[in-house]
Tab-separated table of C-alpha atoms in Angstrom:
chain	number	residue	atom	x	y	z
A	1	MET	CA	-33.646	-34.447	-14.886
A	2	SER	CA	-30.561	-32.491	-15.899
A	3	ALA	CA	-29.014	-29.632	-13.988
A	4	PRO	CA	-28.614	-26.249	-15.723
A	5	ILE	CA	-25.323	-25.637	-17.515
A	6	SER	CA	-24.273	-23.070	-15.004
A	7	SER	CA	-24.144	-25.757	-12.345
A	8	ILE	CA	-20.663	-26.746	-13.523
A	9	PHE	CA	-19.559	-23.513	-11.901
A	10	ASP	CA	-21.412	-24.239	-8.668
A	11	GLY	CA	-19.021	-26.857	-7.348
A	12	SER	CA	-18.391	-26.661	-3.642
A	13	THR	CA	-14.673	-26.875	-4.397
A	14	LEU	CA	-14.908	-23.626	-6.303
A	15	ASP	CA	-16.912	-22.047	-3.499
A	16	ALA	CA	-14.442	-23.171	-0.863
A	17	LEU	CA	-11.543	-21.797	-2.897
A	18	LYS	CA	-13.331	-18.513	-3.516
A	19	LEU	CA	-14.069	-18.228	0.188
A	20	SER	CA	-10.399	-18.880	1.017
A	21	LEU	CA	-9.347	-16.203	-1.450
A	22	LYS	CA	-11.757	-13.701	0.035
A	23	ALA	CA	-10.559	-14.461	3.553
A	24	ALA	CA	-6.923	-14.103	2.488
A	25	GLU	CA	-7.659	-10.771	0.859
A	26	LEU	CA	-9.416	-9.543	4.005
A	27	ARG	CA	-6.553	-10.696	6.159
A	28	HIS	CA	-4.111	-8.907	3.852
A	29	SER	CA	-5.878	-5.611	4.397
A	30	ALA	CA	-5.678	-6.127	8.177
A	31	LEU	CA	-1.964	-6.961	8.010
A	32	ALA	CA	-1.334	-4.014	5.667
A	33	SER	CA	-2.989	-1.708	8.171
A	34	ASN	CA	-0.893	-3.166	11.007
A	35	ILE	CA	2.384	-2.681	9.185
A	36	ALA	CA	1.375	0.785	7.990
A	37	ASN	CA	0.601	1.787	11.590
A	38	ILE	CA	3.627	0.163	13.170
A	39	ASN	CA	4.841	3.548	14.427
A	40	THR	CA	1.458	5.064	15.264
A	41	PRO	CA	1.111	5.695	19.003
A	42	GLY	CA	-1.785	3.822	20.577
A	43	TYR	CA	-2.576	1.687	17.535
A	44	ARG	CA	-3.852	-1.813	18.363
A	45	ARG	CA	-3.225	-4.737	16.073
A	46	LEU	CA	-6.063	-5.909	13.789
A	47	ASP	CA	-6.685	-9.377	12.401
A	48	LEU	CA	-9.554	-11.579	11.229
A	49	GLY	CA	-12.190	-11.585	13.974
A	50	ALA	CA	-12.328	-14.640	16.227
A	51	ASN	CA	-16.020	-15.205	15.427
A	52	PHE	CA	-15.299	-14.717	11.760
A	53	GLN	CA	-12.543	-17.339	11.789
A	54	VAL	CA	-14.834	-19.851	13.506
A	55	ALA	CA	-17.622	-19.160	11.000
A	56	LEU	CA	-15.115	-19.438	8.139
A	57	GLU	CA	-13.942	-22.856	9.306
A	58	GLN	CA	-17.506	-24.040	9.654
A	59	SER	CA	-18.358	-22.822	6.164
A	60	LEU	CA	-15.328	-24.563	4.666
A	61	LYS	CA	-16.281	-27.797	6.461
A	62	LYS	CA	-19.847	-27.545	5.182
A	63	LEU	CA	-18.587	-26.990	1.654
A	64	GLN	CA	-16.365	-30.036	2.024
A	65	ASN	CA	-19.495	-32.063	2.788
A	66	GLY	CA	-21.248	-30.605	-0.221
A	67	GLU	CA	-23.673	-28.507	1.820
A	68	THR	CA	-24.408	-24.844	1.255
A	69	PRO	CA	-23.070	-22.757	4.119
A	70	PRO	CA	-25.001	-19.770	5.445
A	71	PRO	CA	-23.563	-16.330	4.764
A	72	ILE	CA	-21.043	-15.250	7.375
A	73	LEU	CA	-22.421	-12.413	9.448
A	74	ALA	CA	-19.503	-11.959	11.858
A	75	ARG	CA	-17.373	-8.878	11.440
A	76	PRO	CA	-14.334	-9.904	9.372
A	77	ILE	CA	-11.695	-7.544	10.767
A	78	GLU	CA	-11.452	-6.758	14.453
A	79	GLU	CA	-8.896	-5.777	17.027
A	80	ASP	CA	-6.795	-8.798	17.984
A	81	LEU	CA	-7.460	-9.102	21.716
A	82	THR	CA	-4.759	-11.740	22.200
A	83	ALA	CA	-2.021	-9.400	21.025
A	84	GLY	CA	-0.850	-8.103	24.383
A	85	PRO	CA	-0.271	-4.640	25.889
A	86	GLY	CA	2.443	-3.447	23.535
A	87	ARG	CA	5.109	-0.817	23.913
A	88	LEU	CA	5.156	2.327	26.004
A	89	ASP	CA	3.094	4.291	23.481
A	90	GLY	CA	0.369	1.627	23.455
A	91	ASN	CA	1.249	0.220	20.034
A	92	ASN	CA	1.256	-3.593	20.085
A	93	VAL	CA	2.295	-4.351	16.510
A	94	ARG	CA	5.418	-6.511	16.241
A	95	MET	CA	7.153	-6.292	12.891
A	96	ASP	CA	8.594	-9.811	12.912
A	97	ARG	CA	5.209	-11.319	13.655
A	98	GLU	CA	3.376	-9.261	11.037
A	99	LEU	CA	5.855	-10.146	8.297
A	100	VAL	CA	5.567	-13.847	9.079
A	101	GLU	CA	1.758	-13.624	9.062
A	102	LEU	CA	2.001	-11.782	5.745
A	103	MET	CA	4.095	-14.626	4.345
A	104	LYS	CA	1.601	-17.225	5.596
A	105	ASN	CA	-1.294	-15.306	4.122
A	106	ASP	CA	0.541	-14.997	0.806
A	107	ALA	CA	1.006	-18.761	0.741
A	108	ASN	CA	-2.697	-19.337	1.444
A	109	PHE	CA	-3.728	-16.969	-1.319
A	110	ASP	CA	-1.223	-18.467	-3.744
A	111	PHE	CA	-2.420	-21.995	-2.984
A	112	ALA	CA	-6.105	-21.150	-3.379
A	113	SER	CA	-5.576	-19.155	-6.571
A	114	ARG	CA	-3.521	-21.910	-8.175
A	115	LEU	CA	-6.157	-24.519	-7.334
A	116	LEU	CA	-8.887	-22.219	-8.640
A	117	ALA	CA	-6.966	-21.689	-11.874
A	118	LYS	CA	-6.524	-25.454	-12.212
A	119	ASN	CA	-10.237	-25.979	-11.632
A	120	TYR	CA	-11.229	-23.469	-14.277
A	121	SER	CA	-8.799	-24.829	-16.847
A	122	GLY	CA	-10.172	-28.286	-16.062
A	123	ILE	CA	-13.700	-27.068	-16.758
A	124	LYS	CA	-12.505	-25.451	-19.964
A	125	MET	CA	-10.825	-28.673	-21.033
A	126	ALA	CA	-14.060	-30.539	-20.381
A	127	ILE	CA	-15.954	-28.039	-22.529
A	128	THR	CA	-13.542	-27.671	-25.429
A	129	GLY	CA	-11.914	-31.091	-25.319
A	130	ARG	CA	-8.575	-29.357	-25.599
A	131	ALA	CA	-5.919	-28.782	-22.981
A	132	GLY	CA	-4.263	-25.358	-23.034
A	133	PRO	CA	-5.330	-22.091	-24.757
B	1	MET	CA	-14.597	6.129	-5.890
B	2	ASN	CA	-11.170	4.619	-5.655
B	3	ILE	CA	-11.352	0.933	-6.452
B	4	HIS	CA	-7.943	-0.673	-6.617
B	5	LEU	CA	-7.242	-4.079	-8.067
B	6	ILE	CA	-4.182	-4.295	-5.863
B	7	PRO	CA	-5.461	-4.893	-2.308
B	8	SER	CA	-4.827	-2.224	0.301
B	9	ILE	CA	-2.585	-0.255	-2.025
B	10	GLY	CA	-3.882	3.009	-0.555
B	11	THR	CA	-2.797	1.992	2.940
B	12	SER	CA	0.654	0.908	1.781
B	13	GLN	CA	1.055	4.090	-0.223
B	14	ASP	CA	0.154	6.212	2.801
B	15	ALA	CA	2.606	4.310	4.967
B	16	LEU	CA	5.484	4.750	2.521
B	17	ASP	CA	4.660	8.445	2.368
B	18	ALA	CA	4.614	8.830	6.143
B	19	GLU	CA	7.844	6.929	6.741
B	20	ARG	CA	9.488	8.891	3.957
B	21	THR	CA	8.482	12.159	5.625
B	22	ARG	CA	9.982	10.889	8.850
B	23	LEU	CA	13.245	10.044	7.095
B	24	ASP	CA	13.275	13.518	5.551
B	25	MET	CA	12.971	15.126	8.987
B	26	ILE	CA	15.722	12.900	10.360
B	27	ALA	CA	17.951	13.995	7.476
B	28	SER	CA	17.110	17.604	8.292
B	29	ASN	CA	17.919	17.062	11.964
B	30	LEU	CA	21.273	15.487	11.177
B	31	ALA	CA	22.156	18.156	8.636
B	32	ASN	CA	21.256	20.924	11.100
B	33	ALA	CA	22.791	19.355	14.208
B	34	GLN	CA	25.114	22.344	14.558
B	35	THR	CA	22.946	25.093	13.096
B	36	THR	CA	22.901	28.157	15.333
B	37	ARG	CA	20.749	30.227	13.013
B	38	ASP	CA	17.770	28.869	11.083
B	39	ILE	CA	15.441	30.775	8.704
B	40	ASN	CA	13.879	32.629	11.637
B	41	GLY	CA	17.258	33.481	13.117
B	42	ASN	CA	16.828	31.065	16.029
B	43	VAL	CA	18.866	28.064	17.021
B	44	TYR	CA	17.627	24.981	15.143
B	45	ARG	CA	15.306	22.761	17.156
B	46	ARG	CA	14.976	19.040	16.481
B	47	LYS	CA	11.936	18.278	14.325
B	48	LEU	CA	9.568	15.592	15.578
B	49	VAL	CA	7.150	13.784	13.275
B	50	SER	CA	3.943	12.359	14.770
B	51	PHE	CA	1.845	9.701	13.088
B	52	GLU	CA	-1.848	9.064	13.474
B	53	SER	CA	-4.179	6.462	11.980
B	54	TYR	CA	-7.214	7.581	9.977
B	55	PHE	CA	-9.942	6.107	7.793
B	56	PRO	CA	-9.628	7.347	4.227
B	57	LYS	CA	-12.816	8.275	2.375
B	58	ASN	CA	-13.900	5.956	-0.436
B	59	GLN	CA	-11.291	3.427	0.502
B	60	GLY	CA	-10.840	0.565	-1.909
B	61	ASP	CA	-13.378	-2.160	-2.539
B	62	ALA	CA	-16.833	-1.280	-1.230
B	63	THR	CA	-17.392	-4.816	0.015
B	64	LEU	CA	-14.320	-4.890	2.217
B	65	LEU	CA	-14.343	-3.188	5.574
B	66	PRO	CA	-12.407	0.041	5.911
B	67	VAL	CA	-9.145	-0.391	7.753
B	68	PRO	CA	-7.149	2.445	9.281
B	69	SER	CA	-4.416	3.924	7.182
B	70	VAL	CA	-1.666	6.196	8.520
B	71	ARG	CA	-0.646	9.795	8.015
B	72	VAL	CA	1.597	12.415	9.515
B	73	SER	CA	-0.462	14.314	12.089
B	74	GLN	CA	2.041	17.067	12.742
B	75	ILE	CA	5.657	18.053	12.458
B	76	ARG	CA	6.636	20.055	15.501
B	77	ASP	CA	9.721	21.281	17.282
B	78	ASP	CA	11.098	19.137	20.054
B	79	GLN	CA	10.702	21.279	23.175
B	80	ARG	CA	13.515	19.669	25.101
B	81	PRO	CA	16.128	22.187	26.252
B	82	LEU	CA	18.799	23.227	23.796
B	83	THR	CA	22.391	22.269	24.521
B	84	GLN	CA	24.774	24.841	25.846
B	85	VAL	CA	28.446	24.398	25.153
B	86	TYR	CA	31.328	26.446	26.493
B	87	MET	CA	33.078	27.869	23.427
B	88	PRO	CA	34.319	31.371	24.318
B	89	GLY	CA	35.857	32.133	20.919
B	90	HIS	CA	32.713	31.286	18.961
B	91	PRO	CA	31.020	34.239	17.159
B	92	GLU	CA	27.643	33.188	18.666
B	93	ALA	CA	29.013	32.905	22.210
B	94	ASP	CA	27.191	34.926	24.865
B	95	GLU	CA	28.857	36.934	27.647
B	96	LYS	CA	29.555	33.767	29.634
B	97	GLY	CA	31.192	32.142	26.614
B	98	LEU	CA	28.324	29.706	26.159
B	99	VAL	CA	27.022	28.817	22.707
B	100	THR	CA	23.473	27.490	22.350
B	101	LEU	CA	23.345	24.551	19.991
B	102	PRO	CA	20.455	22.471	18.656
B	103	ASN	CA	18.920	19.735	20.811
B	104	VAL	CA	19.761	17.138	18.178
B	105	ASN	CA	21.285	13.937	19.520
B	106	VAL	CA	23.016	12.195	16.643
B	107	VAL	CA	22.743	8.730	18.207
B	108	GLU	CA	18.995	9.195	18.715
B	109	GLU	CA	18.592	10.289	15.107
B	110	MET	CA	20.507	7.253	13.846
B	111	VAL	CA	18.283	4.907	15.834
B	112	ASP	CA	15.173	6.706	14.556
B	113	MET	CA	16.569	6.427	11.060
B	114	MET	CA	16.987	2.671	11.407
B	115	THR	CA	13.411	2.322	12.672
B	116	ALA	CA	12.037	4.435	9.839
B	117	SER	CA	14.090	2.505	7.271
B	118	ARG	CA	12.929	-0.874	8.533
B	119	SER	CA	9.327	0.294	8.609
B	120	PHE	CA	9.663	1.592	5.068
B	121	GLU	CA	11.060	-1.761	3.929
B	122	ALA	CA	8.305	-3.679	5.700
B	123	ASN	CA	5.658	-1.615	3.941
B	124	LEU	CA	7.413	-2.206	0.626
B	125	GLN	CA	7.111	-5.910	1.349
B	126	VAL	CA	3.386	-5.523	1.949
B	127	LEU	CA	3.098	-3.730	-1.388
B	128	GLN	CA	5.006	-6.483	-3.158
B	129	SER	CA	2.837	-9.113	-1.533
B	130	ALA	CA	-0.301	-7.259	-2.657
B	131	ARG	CA	1.067	-7.070	-6.181
B	132	GLN	CA	1.686	-10.829	-6.115
B	133	MET	CA	-1.937	-11.387	-5.102
B	134	PHE	CA	-3.078	-9.279	-8.033
B	135	LEU	CA	-0.830	-11.152	-10.490
B	136	GLN	CA	-2.022	-14.493	-9.133
B	137	SER	CA	-5.597	-13.393	-9.665
B	138	MET	CA	-4.699	-12.560	-13.246
B	139	ARG	CA	-3.437	-16.112	-13.581
B	140	ILE	CA	-6.925	-17.423	-12.877
B	141	ILE	CA	-8.249	-15.399	-15.811
B	142	GLN	CA	-5.376	-16.381	-18.076
B	143	SER	CA	-5.863	-20.066	-17.464
B	144	SER	CA	-9.452	-19.902	-18.653
């Protein structure tokens, strides 16, 4: 019994990479909001939700084992409760920390997108028998 | 519906706008630090810019959650008392020889200016990072 052609795009590697990309994009929007609101009185820092991060790790592990993970229901972006009380005006965003997190997130996205690109060009090479465009 | 390929570009744009407005007001404060007569004929009062976070309508990708952006909530006069300096020969001096000058503290403005500048630069970095993400996504398409 042969699998349908589209199954070459169903690899759990691809799914794991796509999930990583999505998570990095979500995290970017949280970090962007933090840095945009760095001078807003009373603003509390946002990040990926704790439940979401746990569910994300579980999904990635499942994909590593070749299983299909359930959809993640946890809220992706929430207030970061570990971030501390902040300054006098209630704002707890620290610029140094946000920029470092931005850099880390960039690296994650870069890594996942490069691997995804490599995967797709590998599939293309398998189909066409030719490396390159 | 505003769908942007560059993630969170609306938020970064708003932030650059807001910080720029703040820098403009700081420039105005510094320029008018000695102004005894503004457009209304009063002594210049330091301008204060307040920020607030808000959720833009139709923000970005419909599948992502809305995140708060930033905007200037109001620009108001600083109500702290104006400075009075003893300058008896000054044309604006009152009967006691006191001249009322703006409540602009140059050192304060310089510190505010540094904060606004750094914040502006940080948001530029976010924008550049978002652009990188977009270009990297393009790479996935190019490779296939």
